[in-house]
Tab-separated table of C-alpha atoms in Angstrom:
chain	number	residue	atom	x	y	z
A	1417	UNK	CA	-3.544	-24.580	5.405
A	1418	UNK	CA	-6.660	-25.377	3.372
A	1419	UNK	CA	-7.634	-22.624	0.951
A	1420	UNK	CA	-10.435	-20.468	2.298
A	1421	UNK	CA	-13.600	-20.131	0.211
A	1422	UNK	CA	-13.957	-16.921	-1.739
A	1423	UNK	CA	-16.967	-14.732	-2.374
A	1424	UNK	CA	-17.481	-13.533	-5.929
A	1425	UNK	CA	-17.663	-9.900	-6.962
A	1426	UNK	CA	-19.698	-8.446	-9.796
A	1427	UNK	CA	-17.043	-9.425	-12.336
A	1428	UNK	CA	-17.239	-13.067	-11.271
A	1429	UNK	CA	-13.758	-13.087	-9.763
A	1430	UNK	CA	-12.769	-13.835	-6.155
A	1431	UNK	CA	-13.534	-10.809	-3.994
A	1432	UNK	CA	-12.407	-11.386	-0.400
A	1433	UNK	CA	-10.996	-14.366	1.445
A	1434	UNK	CA	-13.479	-15.334	4.144
A	1435	UNK	CA	-10.752	-15.714	6.730
A	1436	UNK	CA	-11.784	-14.803	10.291
A	1437	UNK	CA	-9.197	-11.998	10.506
A	1438	UNK	CA	-10.453	-10.426	7.303
A	1439	UNK	CA	-14.152	-11.030	7.843
A	1440	UNK	CA	-14.099	-9.509	11.328
A	1441	UNK	CA	-12.302	-6.395	10.155
A	1442	UNK	CA	-14.422	-6.006	7.039
A	1443	UNK	CA	-17.602	-6.216	9.113
A	1444	UNK	CA	-16.528	-3.118	11.056
A	1445	UNK	CA	-15.966	-0.977	7.968
A	1446	UNK	CA	-18.238	1.275	5.999
A	1447	UNK	CA	-17.930	0.962	2.232
A	1448	UNK	CA	-18.090	4.122	0.136
A	1449	UNK	CA	-17.756	4.463	-3.623
A	1450	UNK	CA	-16.621	7.240	-5.931
A	1451	UNK	CA	-16.465	7.347	-9.748
A	1452	UNK	CA	-13.756	5.411	-11.578
A	1453	UNK	CA	-13.934	4.854	-15.311
A	1454	UNK	CA	-16.989	2.787	-16.167
A	1455	UNK	CA	-17.476	1.734	-12.552
A	1456	UNK	CA	-16.554	2.677	-9.003
A	1457	UNK	CA	-13.540	3.203	-6.786
A	1458	UNK	CA	-14.293	1.279	-3.581
A	1459	UNK	CA	-13.225	2.815	-0.253
A	1460	UNK	CA	-13.264	1.051	3.118
A	1461	UNK	CA	-13.476	3.324	6.150
A	1462	UNK	CA	-13.010	2.483	9.808
A	1463	UNK	CA	-13.998	4.945	12.512
A	1464	UNK	CA	-11.693	5.508	15.505
A	1465	UNK	CA	-11.959	2.785	18.131
A	1466	UNK	CA	-14.871	3.575	20.425
A	1467	UNK	CA	-16.108	6.483	18.320
A	1468	UNK	CA	-19.753	7.193	17.638
A	1469	UNK	CA	-20.611	6.360	14.026
A	1470	UNK	CA	-19.988	9.399	11.819
A	1471	UNK	CA	-18.298	11.429	14.559
A	1472	UNK	CA	-15.175	13.421	13.690
A	1473	UNK	CA	-11.915	12.489	15.417
A	1474	UNK	CA	-10.438	15.986	14.970
A	1475	UNK	CA	-7.571	14.617	12.867
A	1476	UNK	CA	-7.196	14.518	9.083
A	1477	UNK	CA	-8.310	11.344	7.347
A	1478	UNK	CA	-5.581	8.705	7.479
A	1479	UNK	CA	-5.451	7.195	3.988
A	1480	UNK	CA	-3.588	3.957	3.237
A	1481	UNK	CA	-2.748	2.919	-0.341
A	1482	UNK	CA	-1.932	-0.749	-0.884
A	1483	UNK	CA	0.723	-2.299	-3.095
A	1484	UNK	CA	0.578	-3.801	-6.564
A	1485	UNK	CA	-1.513	-6.951	-7.065
A	1486	UNK	CA	-3.098	-6.141	-3.710
A	1487	UNK	CA	-6.157	-4.688	-2.037
A	1488	UNK	CA	-7.058	-3.091	1.283
A	1489	UNK	CA	-6.029	-6.374	2.907
A	1490	UNK	CA	-2.348	-5.437	2.582
A	1491	UNK	CA	-3.076	-3.451	5.786
A	1492	UNK	CA	-5.120	-6.099	7.591
A	1493	UNK	CA	-2.663	-6.401	10.506
A	1494	UNK	CA	-2.494	-2.634	11.118
A	1495	UNK	CA	-5.969	-1.137	10.863
A	1496	UNK	CA	-7.081	-1.871	14.423
A	1497	UNK	CA	-3.933	-0.265	15.824
A	1498	UNK	CA	-4.372	2.851	13.698
A	1499	UNK	CA	-7.979	3.153	14.838
A	1500	UNK	CA	-6.795	2.894	18.445
A	1501	UNK	CA	-4.797	6.089	17.856
A	1502	UNK	CA	-8.074	7.949	17.400
A	1503	UNK	CA	-7.803	8.050	13.614
A	1504	UNK	CA	-10.430	7.514	10.946
A	1505	UNK	CA	-8.772	5.107	8.500
A	1506	UNK	CA	-9.627	5.137	4.793
A	1507	UNK	CA	-8.300	2.315	2.594
A	1508	UNK	CA	-9.331	2.142	-1.060
A	1509	UNK	CA	-8.954	-0.771	-3.370
A	1510	UNK	CA	-6.850	1.096	-5.921
A	1511	UNK	CA	-8.271	1.384	-9.452
A	1512	UNK	CA	-7.715	-1.867	-11.312
A	1513	UNK	CA	-7.307	-3.905	-8.108
A	1514	UNK	CA	-9.593	-5.561	-5.594
A	1515	UNK	CA	-13.217	-4.514	-6.011
A	1516	UNK	CA	-12.458	-1.232	-7.824
A	1517	UNK	CA	-12.959	-0.650	-11.547
A	1518	UNK	CA	-10.013	-0.126	-13.874
A	1519	UNK	CA	-8.949	3.496	-14.370
A	1520	UNK	CA	-9.944	5.167	-17.645
A	1521	UNK	CA	-6.570	6.669	-18.545
A	1522	UNK	CA	-4.051	3.832	-18.631
A	1523	UNK	CA	-2.683	0.792	-16.842
A	1524	UNK	CA	-0.011	2.161	-14.484
A	1525	UNK	CA	0.331	4.341	-11.402
A	1526	UNK	CA	-0.104	7.614	-13.309
A	1527	UNK	CA	-3.594	6.521	-14.412
A	1528	UNK	CA	-4.696	6.291	-10.764
A	1529	UNK	CA	-4.079	9.962	-9.969
A	1530	UNK	CA	-7.299	11.422	-11.363
A	1531	UNK	CA	-9.806	8.951	-9.867
A	1532	UNK	CA	-8.069	9.081	-6.475
A	1533	UNK	CA	-8.000	12.882	-6.380
A	1534	UNK	CA	-11.626	13.046	-7.449
A	1535	UNK	CA	-12.611	10.483	-4.841
A	1536	UNK	CA	-10.825	12.299	-2.014
A	1537	UNK	CA	-12.614	15.544	-2.815
A	1538	UNK	CA	-15.966	13.800	-3.011
A	1539	UNK	CA	-15.475	12.087	0.340
A	1540	UNK	CA	-14.005	14.844	2.509
A	1541	UNK	CA	-13.829	18.001	0.444
A	1542	UNK	CA	-10.704	20.140	0.354
A	1543	UNK	CA	-9.338	19.028	3.738
A	1544	UNK	CA	-5.852	17.484	3.449
A	1545	UNK	CA	-5.280	13.929	4.592
A	1546	UNK	CA	-2.290	12.075	6.008
A	1547	UNK	CA	-1.332	9.782	3.132
A	1548	UNK	CA	0.551	6.477	3.536
A	1549	UNK	CA	1.507	4.504	0.431
A	1550	UNK	CA	2.953	0.996	0.345
A	1551	UNK	CA	5.098	-0.166	-2.596
A	1552	UNK	CA	3.175	0.558	-5.829
A	1553	UNK	CA	0.812	2.579	-3.624
A	1554	UNK	CA	3.786	4.698	-2.526
A	1555	UNK	CA	4.670	5.444	-6.136
A	1556	UNK	CA	1.013	6.285	-6.768
A	1557	UNK	CA	0.918	8.554	-3.721
A	1558	UNK	CA	3.995	10.455	-4.883
A	1559	UNK	CA	2.551	10.984	-8.362
A	1560	UNK	CA	-0.770	12.030	-6.820
A	1561	UNK	CA	0.768	14.705	-4.593
A	1562	UNK	CA	3.059	15.960	-7.353
A	1563	UNK	CA	-0.067	16.663	-9.400
A	1564	UNK	CA	-2.283	17.698	-6.454
A	1565	UNK	CA	0.005	19.016	-3.672
A	1566	UNK	CA	-2.816	20.274	-1.448
A	1567	UNK	CA	-4.431	16.867	-0.982
A	1568	UNK	CA	-2.161	15.804	1.907
A	1569	UNK	CA	-0.756	17.267	5.104
A	1570	UNK	CA	2.096	14.741	4.966
A	1571	UNK	CA	3.215	11.679	3.032
A	1572	UNK	CA	4.677	8.426	4.365
A	1573	UNK	CA	6.242	6.125	1.775
A	1574	UNK	CA	6.525	2.464	2.783
A	1575	UNK	CA	8.732	0.168	0.716
A	1576	UNK	CA	8.285	2.472	-2.261
A	1577	UNK	CA	10.022	1.661	-5.559
A	1578	UNK	CA	11.129	3.969	-8.389
A	1579	UNK	CA	13.736	5.999	-6.505
A	1580	UNK	CA	16.419	5.464	-9.152
A	1581	UNK	CA	19.099	3.947	-6.920
A	1582	UNK	CA	18.996	0.327	-8.145
A	1583	UNK	CA	20.832	-0.366	-11.421
A	1584	UNK	CA	18.776	-3.445	-12.336
A	1585	UNK	CA	15.831	-5.480	-11.142
A	1586	UNK	CA	16.596	-7.370	-7.957
A	1587	UNK	CA	13.865	-10.018	-8.119
A	1588	UNK	CA	12.427	-12.543	-10.545
A	1589	UNK	CA	8.767	-13.396	-10.080
A	1590	UNK	CA	7.063	-16.450	-11.544
A	1591	UNK	CA	3.985	-16.278	-13.737
A	1592	UNK	CA	1.022	-18.318	-12.551
A	1593	UNK	CA	-2.019	-17.495	-14.701
A	1594	UNK	CA	-0.994	-19.983	-17.409
A	1595	UNK	CA	-0.656	-22.862	-14.943
A	1596	UNK	CA	-3.557	-25.318	-15.042
A	1597	UNK	CA	-2.781	-27.085	-11.774
A	1598	UNK	CA	-3.826	-25.421	-8.493
A	1599	UNK	CA	-0.728	-26.971	-6.899
A	1600	UNK	CA	1.521	-25.387	-9.528
A	1601	UNK	CA	-0.181	-22.027	-9.039
A	1602	UNK	CA	0.305	-22.269	-5.286
A	1603	UNK	CA	3.987	-23.073	-5.757
A	1604	UNK	CA	4.354	-19.933	-7.863
A	1605	UNK	CA	2.551	-17.851	-5.236
A	1606	UNK	CA	4.841	-19.202	-2.516
A	1607	UNK	CA	7.901	-18.403	-4.616
A	1608	UNK	CA	6.715	-14.848	-5.269
A	1609	UNK	CA	5.935	-14.168	-1.616
A	1610	UNK	CA	9.411	-15.366	-0.634
A	1611	UNK	CA	11.135	-13.567	-3.508
A	1612	UNK	CA	9.464	-10.187	-3.045
A	1613	UNK	CA	7.240	-9.772	-0.028
A	1614	UNK	CA	8.493	-11.532	3.112
A	1615	UNK	CA	11.955	-11.956	4.610
A	1616	UNK	CA	10.694	-14.561	7.117
A	1617	UNK	CA	9.448	-17.345	4.871
A	1618	UNK	CA	7.788	-19.051	7.846
A	1619	UNK	CA	5.085	-16.383	7.532
A	1620	UNK	CA	4.064	-17.459	4.038
A	1621	UNK	CA	1.696	-20.228	5.128
A	1622	UNK	CA	-1.631	-19.073	6.463
A	1623	UNK	CA	-2.880	-15.508	6.246
A	1624	UNK	CA	-0.209	-14.148	3.895
A	1625	UNK	CA	-0.734	-16.868	1.303
A	1626	UNK	CA	-4.521	-16.634	1.469
A	1627	UNK	CA	-4.511	-12.855	1.073
A	1628	UNK	CA	-2.023	-13.026	-1.773
A	1629	UNK	CA	-4.002	-15.721	-3.579
A	1630	UNK	CA	-7.248	-13.737	-3.263
A	1631	UNK	CA	-5.611	-10.488	-4.369
A	1632	UNK	CA	-3.576	-11.496	-7.400
A	1633	UNK	CA	-6.539	-12.910	-9.309
A	1634	UNK	CA	-8.161	-9.464	-9.138
A	1635	UNK	CA	-5.159	-7.602	-10.541
A	1636	UNK	CA	-6.312	-6.147	-13.873
A	1637	UNK	CA	-3.203	-3.954	-14.248
A	1638	UNK	CA	-0.553	-6.593	-15.072
A	1639	UNK	CA	1.734	-4.582	-17.381
A	1640	UNK	CA	2.918	-1.937	-14.955
A	1641	UNK	CA	6.393	-0.574	-15.702
A	1642	UNK	CA	6.849	2.705	-13.793
A	1643	UNK	CA	7.971	0.914	-10.622
A	1644	UNK	CA	11.175	-0.054	-12.454
A	1645	UNK	CA	12.051	3.545	-13.309
A	1646	UNK	CA	12.966	6.649	-11.278
A	1647	UNK	CA	9.402	7.993	-11.540
A	1648	UNK	CA	8.983	8.570	-7.797
A	1649	UNK	CA	12.310	10.404	-7.492
A	1650	UNK	CA	11.253	12.649	-10.383
A	1651	UNK	CA	7.856	13.335	-8.806
A	1652	UNK	CA	8.993	14.195	-5.280
A	1653	UNK	CA	10.417	17.688	-6.030
A	1654	UNK	CA	6.828	18.833	-6.668
A	1655	UNK	CA	5.540	17.397	-3.359
A	1656	UNK	CA	5.238	20.268	-0.885
A	1657	UNK	CA	4.311	18.453	2.327
A	1658	UNK	CA	6.622	16.609	4.730
A	1659	UNK	CA	7.781	13.262	3.350
A	1660	UNK	CA	8.825	10.287	5.469
A	1661	UNK	CA	10.077	6.851	4.431
A	1662	UNK	CA	9.784	3.453	6.133
A	1663	UNK	CA	11.376	0.275	4.762
A	1664	UNK	CA	12.103	-3.216	5.910
A	1665	UNK	CA	15.866	-3.464	6.319
A	1666	UNK	CA	15.799	-6.659	4.213
A	1667	UNK	CA	13.606	-5.306	1.406
A	1668	UNK	CA	14.532	-7.285	-1.709
A	1669	UNK	CA	13.666	-4.401	-4.022
A	1670	UNK	CA	16.880	-2.708	-2.884
A	1671	UNK	CA	19.193	-5.265	-1.259
A	1672	UNK	CA	22.675	-3.673	-0.902
A	1673	UNK	CA	21.446	-0.407	-2.395
A	1674	UNK	CA	19.074	0.308	0.470
A	1675	UNK	CA	21.821	2.369	2.112
A	1676	UNK	CA	21.599	4.818	-0.810
A	1677	UNK	CA	17.882	5.430	-0.356
A	1678	UNK	CA	18.008	8.097	2.325
A	1679	UNK	CA	20.338	10.315	0.288
A	1680	UNK	CA	18.094	9.843	-2.747
A	1681	UNK	CA	15.088	10.993	-0.741
A	1682	UNK	CA	16.961	13.991	0.647
A	1683	UNK	CA	17.949	15.005	-2.870
A	1684	UNK	CA	14.418	14.628	-4.253
A	1685	UNK	CA	11.925	15.701	-1.561
A	1686	UNK	CA	12.044	19.384	-0.522
A	1687	UNK	CA	10.754	18.571	2.999
A	1688	UNK	CA	12.155	15.119	3.688
A	1689	UNK	CA	11.911	14.222	7.384
A	1690	UNK	CA	13.880	10.982	7.487
A	1691	UNK	CA	13.863	7.250	6.849
A	1692	UNK	CA	13.240	4.412	9.306
A	1693	UNK	CA	14.545	0.900	8.661
A	1694	UNK	CA	12.661	-1.905	10.420
A	1695	UNK	CA	15.081	-4.728	11.334
A	1696	UNK	CA	14.489	-8.295	10.151
A	1697	UNK	CA	11.682	-7.272	7.805
A	1698	UNK	CA	11.273	-7.538	4.071
A	1699	UNK	CA	9.180	-5.606	1.586
A	1700	UNK	CA	5.753	-6.186	3.196
A	1701	UNK	CA	7.064	-4.634	6.361
A	1702	UNK	CA	3.715	-3.682	7.902
A	1703	UNK	CA	2.583	-7.310	7.727
A	1704	UNK	CA	5.850	-8.939	8.747
A	1705	UNK	CA	6.730	-6.679	11.692
A	1706	UNK	CA	3.481	-4.843	12.507
A	1707	UNK	CA	4.432	-3.508	15.933
A	1708	UNK	CA	7.806	-2.146	14.814
A	1709	UNK	CA	6.258	-0.708	11.664
A	1710	UNK	CA	3.441	0.946	13.588
A	1711	UNK	CA	5.909	2.538	16.005
A	1712	UNK	CA	7.834	3.979	13.058
A	1713	UNK	CA	4.636	5.173	11.412
A	1714	UNK	CA	3.359	6.837	14.568
A	1715	UNK	CA	6.664	8.649	15.065
A	1716	UNK	CA	6.600	9.846	11.457
A	1717	UNK	CA	3.012	11.072	11.636
A	1718	UNK	CA	3.576	12.901	14.897
A	1719	UNK	CA	6.752	14.550	13.600
A	1720	UNK	CA	5.093	15.645	10.378
A	1721	UNK	CA	2.107	17.101	12.201
A	1722	UNK	CA	4.281	19.022	14.662
A	1723	UNK	CA	5.427	21.763	12.316
A	1724	UNK	CA	7.725	22.704	9.450
A	1725	UNK	CA	10.997	20.927	8.838
A	1726	UNK	CA	13.817	22.121	6.645
A	1727	UNK	CA	11.282	23.508	4.160
């Protein structure tokens, strides 16, 4: 597929792939900003399907945090479905990614906690949200709620790292910034999508590759290390709300150790509600198997909203 043209953001770097799927969805969103370091944290908000602009849907905000080297477009195949559930969907570009400024306090997930918490309070006050974090965004969400437990009614972790069950790194990604040839860069991107993100490599061409290419050039947080520790497992004991987990059954972050994840969550999260494994899906589960992922997410959100679990 021919590379789509890119629009340039204020920093002179590619902002958003002008693919029809992305452009159509982006045109339906409001864009809000909150403070972040020397600039802004950019939030994209979609009203419930069929709702009057600005009307309340009676449910908490549904907040989606994307993964590392990503942007709001990590959720591009899911937003319309979530809106059809009657939910207002908020998706920030996390600090240091996409169109958001770098955080003032560091270059890893812990530096995102303060600007996210501040932004949530600016946008909807003290009301708790339903928080869904993918990969690096899941680690960020866990650290956020450990520091600010009242910000969420429930937490759903999707493909989250840093649970302390894997003895060594399971993947090897290729660097691409030093490569002068566009063809060599594309080969590295294809390798990295196959190595980390997608179990079905037939999905690499097209939308996945274009989104990945547009997102990685806007990653200004390249030296992240917490994802390779047990930082999420250490944070979860301080998270008070219900916690759910969803993973692709073929997630390469865990491989044969994925069977140990559920016990690790039960040991760490005081109100763990269970883990769903989506068959034939890799790390980017919500992109690879959107319908199966969305069914698991809906079940988790409904269970967490229904009442207390084991406490």
